[in-house]
Structure formats: structure tokens, C-alpha cells
């Protein structure tokens, strides 16, 4: 195991907002994307023009990932300022109307919108993806299955989407509800082994349902571009430190299940159903959720579930040099997720002569400033 570095990379998606109205940009964002592409070659586009994506190079050091993402966040904020735009990380845009968004030009995006219709236009969401290297390609599907029960806990820590279309949702993370309108989203199916997964992809491709495996938008999947497992469950993290926590936890979990074949061996349909229930609990309540443990058939407070996980991966965190990032997960529980901070900013501003919309403006301002500051 010591010979395997478990290299990782992080992708973050951000929203663009009009700096004056905090809503949908009132003018073309093409000049922003042109300048961003010239200054940040690692930048990418997403389905809608009001989104932008960045990524880190493959690394084994979280200090390098922190430096890369902080530089990208601050440069994008500076570029946005020059174009009258705010840039922020969150799972959903608190204010923007999906019906006013323009799709990004390109064959892939046109094809997606043609295939999924209105559900694609409504996909006004941003996530964070983490790639962790798994050298044996035949092992990736089995590891994907066995990592399934851990996903709700990682998702809860990332919760940053309590508002949708200018309204409180009553949920910590509404993003999954919007994303769930698309096909082949949510938790992956239990595939068993690489041969079964490859057969599924072959049938889906041959039947014309997908062009390739990149159209499986599951919360965790083998990457077709890189020798990695790709975690896709997380909301886009407003605080950079939260993104690093989730990336570190996932990296350690990949190492754990690879070195410990007994962990989550023999999962069943019941196991997946319990993971789906835990995912809903995390979506509704974030780190205030109680998560069900299949083995004991009991539900435990989130903090207790987190402590159990941290004990389980302590050896892996030490071996991978990310013990500090992993331990920082407790800070998220103590300080509150981005969703909790957004709700607090909304409640602190609302009331008296302040309208709900003005309170949401304060939320967007908090998101933009916190994203830039890292």
C-alpha cells in the first residue's frame, strides 16, 4: 500500500451573478469566459453560461491543492469584478431563475439538452468532484460498490444549497432534488464487478441511451478520462477548507476499502436502500441528521457517525499525510455547513423594512466573499 500514492484532483463548479442585482447576469458573460480562459488554462465550461469550472492538477499534497484552488478562486473573483460579476461556490444559486439561463454552446451541451429537455435547462446547480487514483482498473467497480454507504456523510458535510429560485427550501441541500430530474443520477447501482459494469455500459451505448460512460451522472463512478474513482456527490463548497476536508476523507476511504476487503463486503439491495435513506436525511438536515447504521440497525447522531469514520480511517490519514484535513471535518460540524451559514445570513438580515429578496442579496454577498477569501 505504501507504494501507491493515491494521487487526487479536485474539480469545483462556480456560479456567476450580476454584481448589482445578485441575480442572473444582465449582459453577455462571453467576455468573462474569454479572459478567464486566457488567464487560467485549467478552466472549463459547464452546461449553462452562468457557470464556470476549475480543476487542480493530480497531486499527493493538500497544500498544493489548497494553493491552486485559492489562486483560481481569487483570480476568477478579480476577473468577475472587471466584468461586473460575482463568482461564488454553492450547490444552488439562491436567487437566479432557471428559465433565464442560457446554455453553453457546444455539441456535447446541445446533445444533452436535446436528450433531457427541460430538465437540463432547470439544472442550475454546481457540484464538487474529487478524483482519487485506483491503479487496478478491474478493482474500481468493486470499490465503487463498497464506498456507497459512506456517501451520505460526505454529502452532509458539503451541504450548501438551502435556497432555490429565491425561496428557502427547508432543506440543507436542495441540489440533489434538481439534479435528480436528470436520468442516471443519484447513487450508483450495485454492479458487483467490472464485467457487469462493462456489460451495462455496452448495452446502454448499443441501445442509444448514452454515448459513453461519461453520461452516467452517478454520485460516484469510474472515470473514463483518468485512472480514478470520481466522487460527484458533494455540493460545491463555499469554504475552500470544506472542499479539502471532503477530498481528504474520500481519498482515505478509497485507501481503506482497498486495503480492507472486509469493509462493506457483500452489500445488498437493502444496503443501497439504507444508503438512499441516509442520503435523504443528509439532504434534509445536513450535519444535524441522524444516520442509520445497517449493522446495528440503529440511527446515530451525525457527530457520532463522523467519529466512527475518523477512527476507521486514522491509519490511512496518517499514511497519506492528510490527518489535519481529515480531523478538520469536526470544524464543519461545530461551525455549521455552508447551508447553515447561508440560512443564518438570511435570518439575520430579514425583518423590519428588509424584504426576503434583500436578505437573499446578503446571502449572495456572503457566498461571493467567502468563496474569494477561501
Tab-separated table of C-alpha atoms in Angstrom:
chain	number	residue	atom	x	y	z
A	1	UNK	CA	0.000	0.000	0.000
A	2	UNK	CA	2.866	2.392	0.746
A	3	UNK	CA	3.952	2.216	-2.900
A	4	UNK	CA	0.582	3.605	-4.014
A	5	UNK	CA	0.383	7.397	-3.639
A	6	UNK	CA	-3.382	7.697	-4.226
A	7	UNK	CA	-2.983	10.855	-6.267
A	8	UNK	CA	-6.055	13.055	-6.275
A	9	UNK	CA	-7.542	16.033	-8.089
A	10	UNK	CA	-10.420	18.371	-7.272
A	11	UNK	CA	-12.915	19.974	-9.665
A	12	UNK	CA	-15.069	22.874	-8.492
A	13	UNK	CA	-18.024	24.498	-10.230
A	14	UNK	CA	-18.956	28.121	-9.505
A	15	UNK	CA	-21.870	30.424	-10.310
A	16	UNK	CA	-21.670	33.835	-11.956
A	17	UNK	CA	-24.042	36.539	-10.711
A	18	UNK	CA	-24.652	40.160	-11.608
A	19	UNK	CA	-22.723	42.220	-9.041
A	20	UNK	CA	-25.523	44.791	-8.803
A	21	UNK	CA	-28.657	42.625	-8.799
A	22	UNK	CA	-27.002	39.403	-7.484
A	23	UNK	CA	-29.212	37.524	-9.929
A	24	UNK	CA	-28.706	36.345	-13.478
A	25	UNK	CA	-26.048	38.377	-15.352
A	26	UNK	CA	-27.805	41.091	-17.354
A	27	UNK	CA	-25.251	41.135	-20.158
A	28	UNK	CA	-23.260	38.568	-22.069
A	29	UNK	CA	-20.742	36.650	-19.972
A	30	UNK	CA	-18.683	35.708	-23.019
A	31	UNK	CA	-16.006	38.377	-22.305
A	32	UNK	CA	-15.609	36.909	-18.797
A	33	UNK	CA	-15.129	33.401	-20.147
A	34	UNK	CA	-12.657	34.613	-22.778
A	35	UNK	CA	-10.490	36.430	-20.230
A	36	UNK	CA	-10.744	33.581	-17.727
A	37	UNK	CA	-9.643	31.107	-20.393
A	38	UNK	CA	-6.634	33.257	-21.243
A	39	UNK	CA	-5.532	33.700	-17.620
A	40	UNK	CA	-6.424	30.250	-16.281
A	41	UNK	CA	-5.746	27.487	-18.810
A	42	UNK	CA	-7.179	24.861	-16.437
A	43	UNK	CA	-10.617	26.496	-16.537
A	44	UNK	CA	-13.630	24.820	-18.126
A	45	UNK	CA	-17.242	25.462	-19.084
A	46	UNK	CA	-20.416	23.867	-17.779
A	47	UNK	CA	-23.901	23.283	-19.131
A	48	UNK	CA	-25.069	26.873	-18.536
A	49	UNK	CA	-23.250	30.104	-19.391
A	50	UNK	CA	-23.602	31.373	-15.812
A	51	UNK	CA	-21.276	28.599	-14.609
A	52	UNK	CA	-17.530	28.069	-14.684
A	53	UNK	CA	-15.375	25.128	-13.609
A	54	UNK	CA	-11.789	24.842	-12.353
A	55	UNK	CA	-9.624	21.850	-11.511
A	56	UNK	CA	-6.369	21.065	-9.754
A	57	UNK	CA	-3.561	19.019	-11.301
A	58	UNK	CA	-3.008	15.488	-9.952
A	59	UNK	CA	-1.243	15.730	-6.596
A	60	UNK	CA	-0.412	13.954	-3.363
A	61	UNK	CA	-0.221	17.123	-1.251
A	62	UNK	CA	-3.237	19.008	0.041
A	63	UNK	CA	-1.134	22.150	0.438
A	64	UNK	CA	-0.679	22.149	-3.345
A	65	UNK	CA	-4.408	21.673	-3.917
A	66	UNK	CA	-5.205	24.486	-1.481
A	67	UNK	CA	-2.794	26.867	-3.216
A	68	UNK	CA	-4.138	26.008	-6.659
A	69	UNK	CA	-7.801	26.429	-5.740
A	70	UNK	CA	-7.211	29.620	-3.754
A	71	UNK	CA	-5.382	31.149	-6.716
A	72	UNK	CA	-8.191	30.135	-9.071
A	73	UNK	CA	-10.908	31.463	-6.796
A	74	UNK	CA	-9.176	34.798	-6.300
A	75	UNK	CA	-8.326	35.275	-9.969
A	76	UNK	CA	-11.876	34.463	-11.030
A	77	UNK	CA	-13.181	36.961	-8.459
A	78	UNK	CA	-10.832	39.594	-9.883
A	79	UNK	CA	-11.858	38.837	-13.453
A	80	UNK	CA	-15.507	38.877	-12.444
A	81	UNK	CA	-15.093	42.273	-10.763
A	82	UNK	CA	-13.829	43.673	-14.046
A	83	UNK	CA	-16.949	42.435	-15.813
A	84	UNK	CA	-19.500	43.399	-13.158
A	85	UNK	CA	-19.880	39.832	-11.947
A	86	UNK	CA	-19.700	37.969	-8.662
A	87	UNK	CA	-18.254	34.443	-8.552
A	88	UNK	CA	-19.321	32.060	-5.817
A	89	UNK	CA	-19.397	28.394	-4.824
A	90	UNK	CA	-22.706	26.882	-3.715
A	91	UNK	CA	-24.853	23.939	-4.689
A	92	UNK	CA	-27.658	26.189	-5.940
A	93	UNK	CA	-27.951	29.873	-6.813
A	94	UNK	CA	-30.146	31.484	-4.107
A	95	UNK	CA	-31.792	33.946	-6.479
A	96	UNK	CA	-31.357	33.146	-10.178
A	97	UNK	CA	-34.323	31.972	-12.249
A	98	UNK	CA	-33.529	28.818	-14.225
A	99	UNK	CA	-35.795	29.964	-17.082
A	100	UNK	CA	-33.500	32.941	-17.751
A	101	UNK	CA	-30.307	30.914	-18.123
A	102	UNK	CA	-28.594	30.448	-21.462
A	103	UNK	CA	-26.967	27.120	-22.351
A	104	UNK	CA	-23.285	26.912	-23.198
A	105	UNK	CA	-22.616	26.403	-26.892
A	106	UNK	CA	-21.049	23.123	-27.965
A	107	UNK	CA	-22.073	19.777	-29.402
A	108	UNK	CA	-21.991	17.941	-26.062
A	109	UNK	CA	-24.170	20.506	-24.307
A	110	UNK	CA	-26.610	20.747	-27.211
A	111	UNK	CA	-26.855	16.966	-27.228
A	112	UNK	CA	-27.576	16.805	-23.504
A	113	UNK	CA	-30.298	19.442	-23.726
A	114	UNK	CA	-31.820	17.696	-26.732
A	115	UNK	CA	-31.840	14.422	-24.811
A	116	UNK	CA	-33.159	15.578	-21.419
A	117	UNK	CA	-35.254	18.574	-22.449
A	118	UNK	CA	-36.471	20.997	-19.810
A	119	UNK	CA	-34.775	19.065	-17.020
A	120	UNK	CA	-31.417	20.155	-18.441
A	121	UNK	CA	-32.398	23.806	-18.502
A	122	UNK	CA	-33.532	23.505	-14.873
A	123	UNK	CA	-30.158	22.095	-13.845
A	124	UNK	CA	-29.000	25.355	-12.262
A	125	UNK	CA	-26.661	23.593	-9.842
A	126	UNK	CA	-22.957	23.381	-9.024
A	127	UNK	CA	-21.029	20.492	-7.516
A	128	UNK	CA	-17.548	19.487	-6.478
A	129	UNK	CA	-15.891	16.353	-7.874
A	130	UNK	CA	-12.914	14.533	-6.380
A	131	UNK	CA	-10.785	12.072	-8.352
A	132	UNK	CA	-8.671	9.516	-6.483
A	133	UNK	CA	-6.288	7.234	-8.332
A	134	UNK	CA	-7.035	3.495	-8.335
A	135	UNK	CA	-4.302	1.789	-10.302
A	136	UNK	CA	-6.090	-1.502	-10.967
A	137	UNK	CA	-8.901	-0.783	-13.465
A	138	UNK	CA	-10.649	-4.046	-12.611
A	139	UNK	CA	-10.883	-3.003	-8.951
A	140	UNK	CA	-12.691	0.306	-9.476
A	141	UNK	CA	-16.236	-1.007	-9.785
A	142	UNK	CA	-15.980	-3.175	-6.686
A	143	UNK	CA	-14.594	-0.237	-4.719
A	144	UNK	CA	-17.424	1.958	-6.042
A	145	UNK	CA	-19.945	-0.505	-4.613
A	146	UNK	CA	-18.237	-0.705	-1.222
A	147	UNK	CA	-17.897	3.074	-0.896
A	148	UNK	CA	-21.665	3.510	-1.298
A	149	UNK	CA	-22.578	3.672	2.438
A	150	UNK	CA	-20.066	6.469	3.096
A	151	UNK	CA	-21.510	8.898	0.564
A	152	UNK	CA	-24.322	10.409	2.670
A	153	UNK	CA	-21.846	11.507	5.358
A	154	UNK	CA	-19.586	13.194	2.801
A	155	UNK	CA	-22.607	14.849	1.217
A	156	UNK	CA	-23.852	16.247	4.534
A	157	UNK	CA	-20.514	17.971	5.164
A	158	UNK	CA	-20.766	19.712	1.776
A	159	UNK	CA	-24.368	20.945	2.129
A	160	UNK	CA	-24.585	24.397	0.520
A	161	UNK	CA	-27.919	24.597	-1.301
A	162	UNK	CA	-30.728	25.679	1.062
A	163	UNK	CA	-32.298	28.163	-1.387
A	164	UNK	CA	-33.846	27.676	-4.835
A	165	UNK	CA	-35.427	30.224	-7.168
A	166	UNK	CA	-35.455	32.911	-4.476
A	167	UNK	CA	-37.089	30.780	-1.785
A	168	UNK	CA	-35.933	28.802	1.270
A	169	UNK	CA	-36.377	25.108	0.526
A	170	UNK	CA	-36.465	23.794	4.077
A	171	UNK	CA	-33.573	21.520	3.073
A	172	UNK	CA	-29.858	21.842	3.673
A	173	UNK	CA	-29.015	20.611	0.184
A	174	UNK	CA	-31.680	21.043	-2.496
A	175	UNK	CA	-29.190	20.487	-5.314
A	176	UNK	CA	-29.816	16.744	-5.455
A	177	UNK	CA	-33.539	17.338	-5.990
A	178	UNK	CA	-32.891	19.499	-9.034
A	179	UNK	CA	-30.193	17.154	-10.310
A	180	UNK	CA	-32.475	14.180	-9.756
A	181	UNK	CA	-34.708	15.327	-12.608
A	182	UNK	CA	-31.982	14.075	-14.948
A	183	UNK	CA	-31.623	10.381	-15.749
A	184	UNK	CA	-28.801	8.229	-14.373
A	185	UNK	CA	-28.154	10.436	-11.338
A	186	UNK	CA	-28.060	9.707	-7.617
A	187	UNK	CA	-26.381	6.742	-6.006
A	188	UNK	CA	-24.836	4.204	-8.390
A	189	UNK	CA	-26.375	0.803	-8.777
A	190	UNK	CA	-24.604	-2.119	-7.121
A	191	UNK	CA	-22.689	-3.500	-10.095
A	192	UNK	CA	-20.699	-6.244	-8.413
A	193	UNK	CA	-17.668	-6.352	-10.683
A	194	UNK	CA	-16.013	-4.759	-13.685
A	195	UNK	CA	-17.502	-7.255	-16.137
A	196	UNK	CA	-21.069	-6.437	-15.075
A	197	UNK	CA	-20.396	-2.717	-15.261
A	198	UNK	CA	-18.863	-3.026	-18.724
A	199	UNK	CA	-21.852	-5.076	-19.876
A	200	UNK	CA	-24.228	-2.399	-18.587
A	201	UNK	CA	-22.314	0.357	-20.379
A	202	UNK	CA	-22.224	-1.730	-23.565
A	203	UNK	CA	-25.985	-2.327	-23.519
A	204	UNK	CA	-26.767	1.321	-22.750
A	205	UNK	CA	-24.456	2.513	-25.520
A	206	UNK	CA	-25.681	-0.007	-28.076
A	207	UNK	CA	-29.294	0.890	-27.284
A	208	UNK	CA	-28.548	4.579	-27.885
A	209	UNK	CA	-29.283	5.686	-24.320
A	210	UNK	CA	-25.783	7.090	-23.770
A	211	UNK	CA	-22.797	7.948	-25.952
A	212	UNK	CA	-20.308	6.629	-23.402
A	213	UNK	CA	-19.914	6.074	-19.659
A	214	UNK	CA	-19.439	9.812	-19.011
A	215	UNK	CA	-23.228	10.100	-19.420
A	216	UNK	CA	-23.681	8.076	-16.228
A	217	UNK	CA	-24.046	11.021	-13.860
A	218	UNK	CA	-23.976	8.941	-10.696
A	219	UNK	CA	-22.709	10.294	-7.389
A	220	UNK	CA	-19.669	8.018	-7.726
A	221	UNK	CA	-18.282	6.421	-10.871
A	222	UNK	CA	-15.116	5.155	-12.543
A	223	UNK	CA	-13.709	7.971	-14.655
A	224	UNK	CA	-13.311	7.309	-18.370
A	225	UNK	CA	-10.660	10.048	-18.707
A	226	UNK	CA	-8.431	9.239	-15.747
A	227	UNK	CA	-7.356	6.105	-13.799
A	228	UNK	CA	-9.574	7.170	-10.900
A	229	UNK	CA	-12.774	6.826	-8.988
A	230	UNK	CA	-14.692	10.108	-9.210
A	231	UNK	CA	-16.782	11.299	-6.266
A	232	UNK	CA	-19.618	13.525	-7.520
A	233	UNK	CA	-21.958	13.626	-4.516
A	234	UNK	CA	-20.782	16.918	-2.976
A	235	UNK	CA	-22.343	20.350	-3.329
A	236	UNK	CA	-19.865	22.985	-4.453
A	237	UNK	CA	-18.151	24.025	-1.199
A	238	UNK	CA	-18.252	27.738	-0.367
A	239	UNK	CA	-15.340	27.434	2.054
A	240	UNK	CA	-12.174	26.064	0.492
A	241	UNK	CA	-11.301	24.280	3.730
A	242	UNK	CA	-14.548	22.282	3.491
A	243	UNK	CA	-13.636	21.118	-0.014
A	244	UNK	CA	-10.261	19.905	1.245
A	245	UNK	CA	-11.917	18.025	4.120
A	246	UNK	CA	-14.200	16.110	1.778
A	247	UNK	CA	-11.398	15.375	-0.668
A	248	UNK	CA	-9.189	14.091	2.159
A	249	UNK	CA	-11.944	11.900	3.599
A	250	UNK	CA	-12.693	10.385	0.205
A	251	UNK	CA	-9.026	9.761	-0.530
A	252	UNK	CA	-8.629	7.963	2.806
A	253	UNK	CA	-11.795	5.948	2.230
A	254	UNK	CA	-10.528	4.722	-1.138
A	255	UNK	CA	-7.341	3.515	0.527
A	256	UNK	CA	-9.321	1.970	3.390
A	257	UNK	CA	-11.609	-0.157	1.244
A	258	UNK	CA	-8.705	-1.208	-0.964
A	259	UNK	CA	-6.589	-2.423	1.959
A	260	UNK	CA	-9.552	-3.867	3.883
A	261	UNK	CA	-11.600	-6.211	1.649
A	262	UNK	CA	-13.921	-6.903	4.588
A	263	UNK	CA	-15.230	-3.325	4.718
A	264	UNK	CA	-18.778	-3.239	3.254
A	265	UNK	CA	-18.337	-6.624	1.609
A	266	UNK	CA	-21.493	-8.282	0.294
A	267	UNK	CA	-23.739	-5.241	0.081
A	268	UNK	CA	-27.342	-5.952	-0.922
A	269	UNK	CA	-30.359	-4.073	-2.169
A	270	UNK	CA	-31.168	-3.353	1.463
A	271	UNK	CA	-27.740	-1.746	1.869
A	272	UNK	CA	-28.391	0.549	-1.073
A	273	UNK	CA	-31.872	1.406	0.205
A	274	UNK	CA	-30.442	2.376	3.598
A	275	UNK	CA	-27.760	4.491	1.893
A	276	UNK	CA	-30.524	6.218	-0.088
A	277	UNK	CA	-32.447	6.932	3.137
A	278	UNK	CA	-29.286	8.329	4.740
A	279	UNK	CA	-28.744	10.484	1.670
A	280	UNK	CA	-32.230	11.935	2.083
A	281	UNK	CA	-31.585	12.576	5.785
A	282	UNK	CA	-28.357	14.385	4.881
A	283	UNK	CA	-30.143	16.383	2.197
A	284	UNK	CA	-32.833	17.470	4.624
A	285	UNK	CA	-30.750	18.136	7.743
A	286	UNK	CA	-27.054	18.259	6.810
A	287	UNK	CA	-24.841	17.563	9.805
A	288	UNK	CA	-27.885	17.693	12.084
A	289	UNK	CA	-29.050	14.395	10.585
A	290	UNK	CA	-29.072	11.038	12.296
A	291	UNK	CA	-27.596	8.352	10.025
A	292	UNK	CA	-28.696	4.727	10.031
A	293	UNK	CA	-26.078	2.028	10.616
A	294	UNK	CA	-27.087	-1.164	8.817
A	295	UNK	CA	-25.044	-3.495	11.022
A	296	UNK	CA	-26.541	-2.346	14.330
A	297	UNK	CA	-29.923	-1.427	12.817
A	298	UNK	CA	-29.832	1.865	14.739
A	299	UNK	CA	-29.561	5.557	13.867
A	300	UNK	CA	-26.751	7.630	15.352
A	301	UNK	CA	-26.187	11.402	15.591
A	302	UNK	CA	-24.022	12.732	12.805
A	303	UNK	CA	-21.155	13.635	15.128
A	304	UNK	CA	-21.008	10.063	16.407
A	305	UNK	CA	-21.087	8.659	12.878
A	306	UNK	CA	-18.266	11.022	11.937
A	307	UNK	CA	-16.164	9.968	14.932
A	308	UNK	CA	-16.608	6.328	13.930
A	309	UNK	CA	-15.465	7.128	10.401
A	310	UNK	CA	-12.433	9.100	11.590
A	311	UNK	CA	-11.354	6.185	13.767
A	312	UNK	CA	-11.771	3.822	10.836
A	313	UNK	CA	-9.529	5.848	8.523
A	314	UNK	CA	-6.952	7.057	11.071
A	315	UNK	CA	-4.255	4.759	9.670
A	316	UNK	CA	-4.993	5.897	6.121
A	317	UNK	CA	-4.938	9.596	7.018
A	318	UNK	CA	-1.553	9.157	8.668
A	319	UNK	CA	-0.136	7.192	5.737
A	320	UNK	CA	-1.389	9.740	3.191
A	321	UNK	CA	-0.251	12.789	5.164
A	322	UNK	CA	-3.699	14.349	5.475
A	323	UNK	CA	-4.541	13.786	9.151
A	324	UNK	CA	-5.062	17.530	9.688
A	325	UNK	CA	-7.509	17.861	6.775
A	326	UNK	CA	-9.441	14.794	7.926
A	327	UNK	CA	-9.669	15.993	11.542
A	328	UNK	CA	-10.951	19.363	10.274
A	329	UNK	CA	-14.258	17.635	9.492
A	330	UNK	CA	-15.225	18.242	13.115
A	331	UNK	CA	-14.932	22.007	12.498
A	332	UNK	CA	-17.676	21.832	9.872
A	333	UNK	CA	-19.988	20.191	12.409
A	334	UNK	CA	-19.114	22.771	15.067
A	335	UNK	CA	-19.218	25.900	12.880
A	336	UNK	CA	-22.039	24.735	10.657
A	337	UNK	CA	-22.119	23.881	6.984
A	338	UNK	CA	-22.333	26.490	4.247
A	339	UNK	CA	-26.094	25.863	4.205
A	340	UNK	CA	-26.364	26.745	7.894
A	341	UNK	CA	-24.263	29.887	7.424
A	342	UNK	CA	-26.408	30.948	4.453
A	343	UNK	CA	-29.596	30.483	6.461
A	344	UNK	CA	-28.053	32.457	9.336
A	345	UNK	CA	-27.145	35.322	6.986
A	346	UNK	CA	-30.676	35.282	5.572
A	347	UNK	CA	-32.348	35.307	9.000
A	348	UNK	CA	-30.019	37.986	10.356
A	349	UNK	CA	-30.908	40.348	7.514
A	350	UNK	CA	-34.615	39.619	7.105
A	351	UNK	CA	-37.192	41.549	9.098
A	352	UNK	CA	-38.319	45.120	9.611
A	353	UNK	CA	-38.000	47.045	6.377
A	354	UNK	CA	-35.818	44.338	4.768
A	355	UNK	CA	-37.510	42.148	2.177
A	356	UNK	CA	-36.790	38.485	1.564
A	357	UNK	CA	-35.051	39.460	-1.659
A	358	UNK	CA	-32.730	41.876	0.144
A	359	UNK	CA	-31.956	39.143	2.663
A	360	UNK	CA	-31.082	36.812	-0.222
A	361	UNK	CA	-28.811	39.532	-1.631
A	362	UNK	CA	-26.915	39.362	1.666
A	363	UNK	CA	-26.608	35.596	1.243
A	364	UNK	CA	-25.086	36.005	-2.233
A	365	UNK	CA	-22.674	38.620	-0.883
A	366	UNK	CA	-21.586	36.199	1.857
A	367	UNK	CA	-21.133	33.435	-0.693
A	368	UNK	CA	-19.025	35.592	-3.005
A	369	UNK	CA	-16.806	36.963	-0.257
A	370	UNK	CA	-16.282	33.573	1.394
A	371	UNK	CA	-15.508	31.925	-1.944
A	372	UNK	CA	-12.927	34.578	-2.782
A	373	UNK	CA	-11.340	34.502	0.646
A	374	UNK	CA	-11.070	30.724	0.589
